[in-house]
Coordinates of C-alpha atoms and ligand atoms in Angstrom, one line a residue:
X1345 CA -41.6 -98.8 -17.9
X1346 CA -44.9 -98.0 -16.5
X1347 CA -44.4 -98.9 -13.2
X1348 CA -41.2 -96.3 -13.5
X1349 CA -42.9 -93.8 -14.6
X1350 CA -45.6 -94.1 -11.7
X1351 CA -42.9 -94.5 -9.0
X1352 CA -41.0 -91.3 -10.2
X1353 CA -44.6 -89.2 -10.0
X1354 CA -44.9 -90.9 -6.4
X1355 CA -41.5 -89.3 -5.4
X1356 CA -42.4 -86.3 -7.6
X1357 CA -45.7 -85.5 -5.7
X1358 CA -43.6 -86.2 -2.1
X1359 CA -41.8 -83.3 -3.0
X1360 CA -43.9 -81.0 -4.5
X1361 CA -47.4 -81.4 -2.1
X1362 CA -45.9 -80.6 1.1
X1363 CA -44.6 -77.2 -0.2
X1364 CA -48.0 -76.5 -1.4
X1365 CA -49.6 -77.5 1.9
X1366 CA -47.7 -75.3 4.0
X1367 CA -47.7 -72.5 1.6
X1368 CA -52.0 -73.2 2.0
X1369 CA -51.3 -73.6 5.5
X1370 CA -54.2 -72.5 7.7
X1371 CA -53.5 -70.9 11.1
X1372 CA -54.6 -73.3 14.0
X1373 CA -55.7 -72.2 17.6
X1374 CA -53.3 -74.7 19.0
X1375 CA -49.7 -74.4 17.0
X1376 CA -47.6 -73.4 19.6
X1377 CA -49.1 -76.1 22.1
X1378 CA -45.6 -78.1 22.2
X1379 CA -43.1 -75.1 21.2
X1380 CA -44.5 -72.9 23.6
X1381 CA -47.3 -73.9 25.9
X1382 CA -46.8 -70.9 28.0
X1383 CA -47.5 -68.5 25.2
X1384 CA -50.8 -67.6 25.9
X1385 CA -50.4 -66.8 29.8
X1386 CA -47.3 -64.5 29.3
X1387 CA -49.0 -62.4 26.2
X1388 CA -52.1 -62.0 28.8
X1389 CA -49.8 -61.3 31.9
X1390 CA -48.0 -58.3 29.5
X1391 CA -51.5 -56.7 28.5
X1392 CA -52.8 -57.1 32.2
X1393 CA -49.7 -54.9 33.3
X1394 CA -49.9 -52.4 30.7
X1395 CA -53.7 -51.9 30.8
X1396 CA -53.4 -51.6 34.5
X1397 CA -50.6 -48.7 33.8
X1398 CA -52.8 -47.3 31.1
X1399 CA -56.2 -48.2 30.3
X1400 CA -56.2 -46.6 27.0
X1401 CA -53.4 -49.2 25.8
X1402 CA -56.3 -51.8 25.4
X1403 CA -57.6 -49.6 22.6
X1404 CA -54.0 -48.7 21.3
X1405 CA -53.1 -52.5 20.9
X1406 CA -56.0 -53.4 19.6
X1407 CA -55.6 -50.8 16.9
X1408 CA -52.1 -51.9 16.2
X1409 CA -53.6 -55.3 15.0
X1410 CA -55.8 -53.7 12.7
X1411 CA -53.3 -51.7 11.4
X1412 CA -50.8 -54.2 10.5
X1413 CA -53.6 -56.6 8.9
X1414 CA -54.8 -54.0 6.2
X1415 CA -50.9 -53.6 5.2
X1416 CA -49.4 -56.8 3.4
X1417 CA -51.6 -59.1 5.9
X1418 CA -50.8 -59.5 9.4
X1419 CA -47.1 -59.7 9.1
X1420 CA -46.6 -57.4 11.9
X1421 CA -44.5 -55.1 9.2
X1422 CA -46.4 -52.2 10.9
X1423 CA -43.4 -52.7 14.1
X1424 CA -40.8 -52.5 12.0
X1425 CA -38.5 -49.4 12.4
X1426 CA -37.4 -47.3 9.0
X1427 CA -34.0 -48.3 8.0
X1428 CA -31.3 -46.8 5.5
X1429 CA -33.1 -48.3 2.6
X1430 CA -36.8 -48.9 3.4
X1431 CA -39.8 -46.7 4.6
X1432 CA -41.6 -48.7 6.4
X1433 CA -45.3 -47.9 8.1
X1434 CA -44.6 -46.1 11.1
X1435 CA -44.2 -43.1 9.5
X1436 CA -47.4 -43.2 6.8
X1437 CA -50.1 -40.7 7.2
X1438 CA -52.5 -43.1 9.4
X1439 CA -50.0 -44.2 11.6
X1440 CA -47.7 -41.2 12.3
X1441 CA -48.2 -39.5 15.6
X1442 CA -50.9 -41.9 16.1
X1443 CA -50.5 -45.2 16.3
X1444 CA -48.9 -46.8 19.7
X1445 CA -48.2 -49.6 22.0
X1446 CA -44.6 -50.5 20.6
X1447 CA -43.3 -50.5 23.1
X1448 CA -45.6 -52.6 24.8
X1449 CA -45.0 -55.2 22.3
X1450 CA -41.5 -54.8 22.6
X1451 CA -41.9 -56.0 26.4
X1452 CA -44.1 -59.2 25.7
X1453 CA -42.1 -60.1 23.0
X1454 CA -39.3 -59.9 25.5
X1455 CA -40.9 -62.2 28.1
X1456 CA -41.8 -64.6 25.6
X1457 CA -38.1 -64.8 23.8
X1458 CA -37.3 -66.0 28.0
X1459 CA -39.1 -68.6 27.7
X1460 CA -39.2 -69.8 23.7
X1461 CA -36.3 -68.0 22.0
X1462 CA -37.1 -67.8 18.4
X1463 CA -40.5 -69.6 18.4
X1464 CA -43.2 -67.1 18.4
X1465 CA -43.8 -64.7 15.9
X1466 CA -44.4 -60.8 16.2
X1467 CA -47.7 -61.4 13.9
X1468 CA -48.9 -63.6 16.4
X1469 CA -47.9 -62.0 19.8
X1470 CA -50.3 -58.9 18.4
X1471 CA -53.0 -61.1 17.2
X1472 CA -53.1 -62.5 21.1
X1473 CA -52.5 -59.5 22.5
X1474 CA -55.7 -57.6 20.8
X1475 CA -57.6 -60.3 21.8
X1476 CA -57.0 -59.8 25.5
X1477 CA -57.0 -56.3 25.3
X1478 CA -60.6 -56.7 24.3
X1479 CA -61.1 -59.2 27.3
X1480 CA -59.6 -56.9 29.9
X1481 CA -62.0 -54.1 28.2
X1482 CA -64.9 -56.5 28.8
X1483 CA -65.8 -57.7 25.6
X1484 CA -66.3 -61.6 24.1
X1485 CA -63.8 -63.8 24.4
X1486 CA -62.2 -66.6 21.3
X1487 CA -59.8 -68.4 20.9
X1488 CA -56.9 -66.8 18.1
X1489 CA -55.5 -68.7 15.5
X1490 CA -52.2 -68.8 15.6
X1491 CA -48.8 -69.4 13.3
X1492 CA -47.9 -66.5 11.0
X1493 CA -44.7 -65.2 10.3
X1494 CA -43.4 -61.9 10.4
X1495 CA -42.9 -59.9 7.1
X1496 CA -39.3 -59.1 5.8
X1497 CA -40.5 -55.6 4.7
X1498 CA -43.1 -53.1 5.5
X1499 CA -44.9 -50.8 3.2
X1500 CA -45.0 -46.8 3.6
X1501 CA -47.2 -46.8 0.3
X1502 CA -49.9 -50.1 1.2
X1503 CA -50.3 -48.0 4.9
X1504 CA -51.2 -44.7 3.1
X1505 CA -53.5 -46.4 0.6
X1506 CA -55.1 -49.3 2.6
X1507 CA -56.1 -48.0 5.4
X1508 CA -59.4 -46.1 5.8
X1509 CA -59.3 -42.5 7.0
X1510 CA -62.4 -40.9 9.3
X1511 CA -63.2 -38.6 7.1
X1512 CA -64.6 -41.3 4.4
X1513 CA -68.0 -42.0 3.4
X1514 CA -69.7 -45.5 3.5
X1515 CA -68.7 -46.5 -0.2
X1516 CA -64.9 -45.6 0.3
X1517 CA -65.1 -47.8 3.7
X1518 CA -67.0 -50.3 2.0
X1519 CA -64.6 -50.7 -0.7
X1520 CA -61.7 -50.9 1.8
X1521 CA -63.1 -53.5 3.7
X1522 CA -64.0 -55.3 0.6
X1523 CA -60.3 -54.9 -0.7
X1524 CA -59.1 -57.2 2.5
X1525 CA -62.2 -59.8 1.6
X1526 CA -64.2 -58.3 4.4
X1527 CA -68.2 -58.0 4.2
X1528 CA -70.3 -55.0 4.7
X1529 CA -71.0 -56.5 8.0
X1530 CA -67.1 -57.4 8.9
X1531 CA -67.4 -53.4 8.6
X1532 CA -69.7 -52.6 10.9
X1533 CA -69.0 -54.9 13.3
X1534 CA -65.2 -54.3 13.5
X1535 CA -66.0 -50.8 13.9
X1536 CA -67.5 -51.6 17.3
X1537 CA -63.8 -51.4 18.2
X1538 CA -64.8 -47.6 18.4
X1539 CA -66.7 -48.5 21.9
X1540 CA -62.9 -48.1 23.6
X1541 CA -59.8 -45.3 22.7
X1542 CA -59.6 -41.8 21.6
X1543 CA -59.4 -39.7 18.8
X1544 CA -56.9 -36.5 17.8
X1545 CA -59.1 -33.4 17.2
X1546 CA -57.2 -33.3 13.7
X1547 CA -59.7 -36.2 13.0
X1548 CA -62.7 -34.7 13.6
X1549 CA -62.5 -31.2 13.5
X1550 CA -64.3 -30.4 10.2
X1551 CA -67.2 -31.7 11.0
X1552 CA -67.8 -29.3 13.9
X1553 CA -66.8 -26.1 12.0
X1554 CA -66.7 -26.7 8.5
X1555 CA -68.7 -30.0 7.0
X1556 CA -67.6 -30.7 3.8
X1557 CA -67.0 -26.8 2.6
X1558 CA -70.8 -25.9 3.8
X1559 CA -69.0 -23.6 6.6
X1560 CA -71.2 -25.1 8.9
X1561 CA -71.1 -28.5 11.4
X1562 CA -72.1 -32.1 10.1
X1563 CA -76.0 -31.5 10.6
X1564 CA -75.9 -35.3 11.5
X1565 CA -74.4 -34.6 14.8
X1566 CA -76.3 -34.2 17.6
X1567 CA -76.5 -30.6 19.1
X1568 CA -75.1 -31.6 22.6
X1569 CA -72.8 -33.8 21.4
X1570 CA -71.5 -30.9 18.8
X1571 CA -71.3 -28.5 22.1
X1572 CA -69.7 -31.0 24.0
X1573 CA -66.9 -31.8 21.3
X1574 CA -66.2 -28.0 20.0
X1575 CA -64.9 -27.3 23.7
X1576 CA -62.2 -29.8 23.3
X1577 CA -61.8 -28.8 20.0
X1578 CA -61.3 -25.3 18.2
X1579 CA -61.5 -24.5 15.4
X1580 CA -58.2 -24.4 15.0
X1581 CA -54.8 -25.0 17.7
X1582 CA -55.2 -28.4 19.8
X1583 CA -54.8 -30.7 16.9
X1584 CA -53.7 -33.2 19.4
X1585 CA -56.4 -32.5 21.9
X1586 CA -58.3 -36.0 22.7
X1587 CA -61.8 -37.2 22.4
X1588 CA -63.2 -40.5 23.1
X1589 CA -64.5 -42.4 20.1
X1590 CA -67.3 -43.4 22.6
X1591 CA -68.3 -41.0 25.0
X1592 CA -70.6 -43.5 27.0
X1593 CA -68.4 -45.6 28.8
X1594 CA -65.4 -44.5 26.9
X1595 CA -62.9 -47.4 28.4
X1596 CA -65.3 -50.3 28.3
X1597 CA -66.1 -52.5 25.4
X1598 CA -69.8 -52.8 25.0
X1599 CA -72.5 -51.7 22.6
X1600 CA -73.5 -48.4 23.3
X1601 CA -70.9 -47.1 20.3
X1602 CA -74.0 -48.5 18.2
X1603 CA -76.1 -46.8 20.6
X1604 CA -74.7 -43.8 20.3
X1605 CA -74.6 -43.8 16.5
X1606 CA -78.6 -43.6 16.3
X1607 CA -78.3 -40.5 18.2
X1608 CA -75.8 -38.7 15.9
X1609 CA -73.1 -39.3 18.8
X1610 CA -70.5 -41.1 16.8
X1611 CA -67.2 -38.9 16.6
X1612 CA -65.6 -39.3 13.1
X1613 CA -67.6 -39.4 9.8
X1614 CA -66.4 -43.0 9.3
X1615 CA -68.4 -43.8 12.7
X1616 CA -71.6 -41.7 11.9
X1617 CA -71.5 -42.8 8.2
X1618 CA -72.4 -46.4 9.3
X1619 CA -76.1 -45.3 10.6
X1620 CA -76.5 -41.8 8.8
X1621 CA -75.5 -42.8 5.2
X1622 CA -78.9 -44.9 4.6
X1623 CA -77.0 -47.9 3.6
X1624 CA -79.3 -50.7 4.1
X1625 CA -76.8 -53.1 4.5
X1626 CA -75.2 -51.2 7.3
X1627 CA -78.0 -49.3 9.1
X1628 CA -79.4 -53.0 9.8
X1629 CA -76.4 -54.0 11.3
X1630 CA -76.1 -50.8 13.6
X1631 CA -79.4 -51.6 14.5
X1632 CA -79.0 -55.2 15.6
X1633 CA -76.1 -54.5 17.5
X1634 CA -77.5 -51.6 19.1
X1635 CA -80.5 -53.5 20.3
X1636 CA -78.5 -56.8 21.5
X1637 CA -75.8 -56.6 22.9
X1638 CA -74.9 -60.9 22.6
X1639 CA -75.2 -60.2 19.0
X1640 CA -72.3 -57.8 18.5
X1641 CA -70.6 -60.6 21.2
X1642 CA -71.2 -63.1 18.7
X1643 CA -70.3 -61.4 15.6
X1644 CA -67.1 -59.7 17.0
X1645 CA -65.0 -62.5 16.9
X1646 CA -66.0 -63.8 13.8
X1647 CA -65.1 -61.0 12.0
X1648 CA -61.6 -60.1 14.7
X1649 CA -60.7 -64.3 12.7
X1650 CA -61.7 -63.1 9.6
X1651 CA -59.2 -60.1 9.6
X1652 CA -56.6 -62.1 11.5
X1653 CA -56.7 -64.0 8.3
X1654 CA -55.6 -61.7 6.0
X1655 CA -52.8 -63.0 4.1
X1656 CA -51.1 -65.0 6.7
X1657 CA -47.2 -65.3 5.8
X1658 CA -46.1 -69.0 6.2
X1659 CA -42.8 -70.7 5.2
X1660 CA -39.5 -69.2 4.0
X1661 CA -41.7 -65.9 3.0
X1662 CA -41.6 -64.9 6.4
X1663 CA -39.7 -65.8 9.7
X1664 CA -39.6 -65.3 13.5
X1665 CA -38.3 -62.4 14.3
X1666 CA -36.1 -61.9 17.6
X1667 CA -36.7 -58.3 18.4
X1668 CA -40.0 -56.8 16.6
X1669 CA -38.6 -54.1 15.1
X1670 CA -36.3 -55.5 12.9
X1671 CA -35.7 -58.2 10.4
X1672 CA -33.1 -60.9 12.2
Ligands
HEM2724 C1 -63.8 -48.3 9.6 C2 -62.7 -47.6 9.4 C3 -61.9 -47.0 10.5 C4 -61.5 -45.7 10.5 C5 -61.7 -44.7 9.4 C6 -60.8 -45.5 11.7 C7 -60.1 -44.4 12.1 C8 -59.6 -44.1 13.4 C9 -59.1 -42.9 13.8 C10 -58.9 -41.6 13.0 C11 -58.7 -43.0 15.1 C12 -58.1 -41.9 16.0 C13 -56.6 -41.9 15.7 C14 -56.0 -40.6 16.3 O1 -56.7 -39.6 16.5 O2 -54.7 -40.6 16.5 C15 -59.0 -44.4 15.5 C16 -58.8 -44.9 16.7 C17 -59.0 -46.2 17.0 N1 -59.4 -47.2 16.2 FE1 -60.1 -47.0 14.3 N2 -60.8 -46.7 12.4 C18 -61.5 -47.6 11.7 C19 -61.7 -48.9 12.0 C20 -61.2 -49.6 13.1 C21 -61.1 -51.0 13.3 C22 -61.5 -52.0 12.3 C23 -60.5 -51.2 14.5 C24 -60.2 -52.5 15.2 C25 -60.8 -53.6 15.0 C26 -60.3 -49.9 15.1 C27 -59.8 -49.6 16.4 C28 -59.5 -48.4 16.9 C29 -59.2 -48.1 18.3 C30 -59.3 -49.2 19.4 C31 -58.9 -46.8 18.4 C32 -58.4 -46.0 19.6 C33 -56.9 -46.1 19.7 C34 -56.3 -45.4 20.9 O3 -57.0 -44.9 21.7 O4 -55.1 -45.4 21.0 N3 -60.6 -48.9 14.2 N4 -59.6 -45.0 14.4

């Protein structure tokens, strides 16, 4: 009777571990090594192409990523078009008007469905392509894990709640961060990102004119830099008028966005809030990074892993999608 009993928990535990491994399952760097060895080379040929067409599209695509892992994990729900019956992210406050490179997905996607149809997800085309758009920009190399799905549904609401908006101070970001299970220092260090791309005037404009109600700039900026920014700027009209987020060397990914910071040139409160706040915690880190440059090198893709691990989708929760923007 014993020796039943033990063989029917044998079979049991067959069944039920496996499920609950790959519903654990970890992302590896090598999962598409047999089902799609070329993987790798086409996503990198794609960014090469568009970057060369438009060097801001490093910036854009990297965005993208962080955008979709705030929302649900990264899922890549933030490519998915609205339908009849769901609002998905494309639309939400953050995103709207803002966010782009879809089309640039659309095409690498594309290339890679030529050469393994219905093997590589969405999730993980954008994961690869930030990382190279940060290569091409300059910056560190690593290699990405690899093996999400892609979501079966977006979220309008998550996008307008999740996602951290320039005009909030160093607790709000904190908290944000924190709500994803990244550190004060993922924070900082992910907001390095800021050394490449542009802003919308829209996103900045009250600290030049009008700083919190005071009728007056954000005293933290610096007086050049103020000069500089309210001629691209006014105070009102040109909502879509661009800025870079580092004015430095505004295209290359480096660590004079930390440098920048200690001299009141970051361009949106979320940026300035890092060094100006006082925050211990993330003054020290501007610091560091400001002073070594191999240090922010180091740290970046730590913390790029640690938010490409937000709630990876694995299983029959997610699937491959054939064309990004909608569920197959
Ligand atoms: C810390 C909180 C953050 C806030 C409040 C924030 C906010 C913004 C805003 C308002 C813009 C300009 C959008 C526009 O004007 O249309 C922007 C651009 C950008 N953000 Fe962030 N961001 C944050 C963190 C990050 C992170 C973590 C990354 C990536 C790891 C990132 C990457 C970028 C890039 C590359 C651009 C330029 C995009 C382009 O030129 O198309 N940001 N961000």
């Amino acid at each position: 009777m014993r020796t039943r009993i033990s063989a029917i928990r044998i079979v049991l535990l067959a069944i039920i571990l496996p499920g609950i491994a790959s519903a654990n399952a970890q992302l590896t760097t090598d999962f598409y090594i047999k089902s799609c060895p070329s993987v790798q080379s086409i996503v990198r040929n794609g960014m090469m192409v568009a970057v060369r067409n438009e060097t801001r599209m490093a910036a854009s695509i990297l965005r993208l990523f962080f955008h979709d892992c705030f929302v649900q994990g990264c899922d890549a729900s933030i490519l998915l078009d609205d339908t009849s019956t769901m609002q998905g992210e494309k639309t939400a406050f953050p995103n709207a008007n803002s966010v782009r490179g879809f089309e640039v997905v659309d095409a690498i996607k594309a290339s890679v469905e030529q050469s393994c149809p219905g093997v590589v997800s969405c999730a993980d085309i954008l994961a690869l392509a930030a990382r190279d758009a940060v290569v091409l920009s300059g910056g560190p190399f690593w290699n990405v894990r690899l093996g999400r799905r892609d979501s079966l549904t977006a979220s309008y609401s998550l996008a307008n709640s999740n996602l951290p908006a320039p005009s909030e101070d160093i607790d709000t970001l904190i908290s944000k961060f924190a709500a994803q299970g990244l550190s004060v220092s993922d924070l900082v260090t992910l907001s390095g990102a800021h050394t490449i791309g542009q802003s919308r005037c829209v996103n900045f404009r009250d600290r030049l004119y009008d700083y919190d109600g005071s009728a007056q700039p954000d005293s933290t900026l610096s007086a050049a830099y103020l000069a500089q920014l309210q001629n691209v700027c006014p105070s009102s009209g040109g909502d879509d008028n661009l800025a870079p987020l580092e004015l430095t060397t505004p295209t290359r990914f480096d660590n004079i966005y930390y440098k920048n910071l200690l001299n009141g040139k970051g361009l949106l409160t979320s940026d300035q809030e890092l060094f100006s706040s006082n925050q211990t915690s993330t003054v020290s880190v501007v610091q560091n990074y400001a002073a070594s440059s191999r240090s922010f090198f180091t740290n970046f893709p730590t913390s790029m892993i640690a938010m490409g691990n937000i709630s990876p989708l694995t299983g029959s929760n997610g699937e491959v999608r054939i064309n990004c923007r909608v569920i197959n």
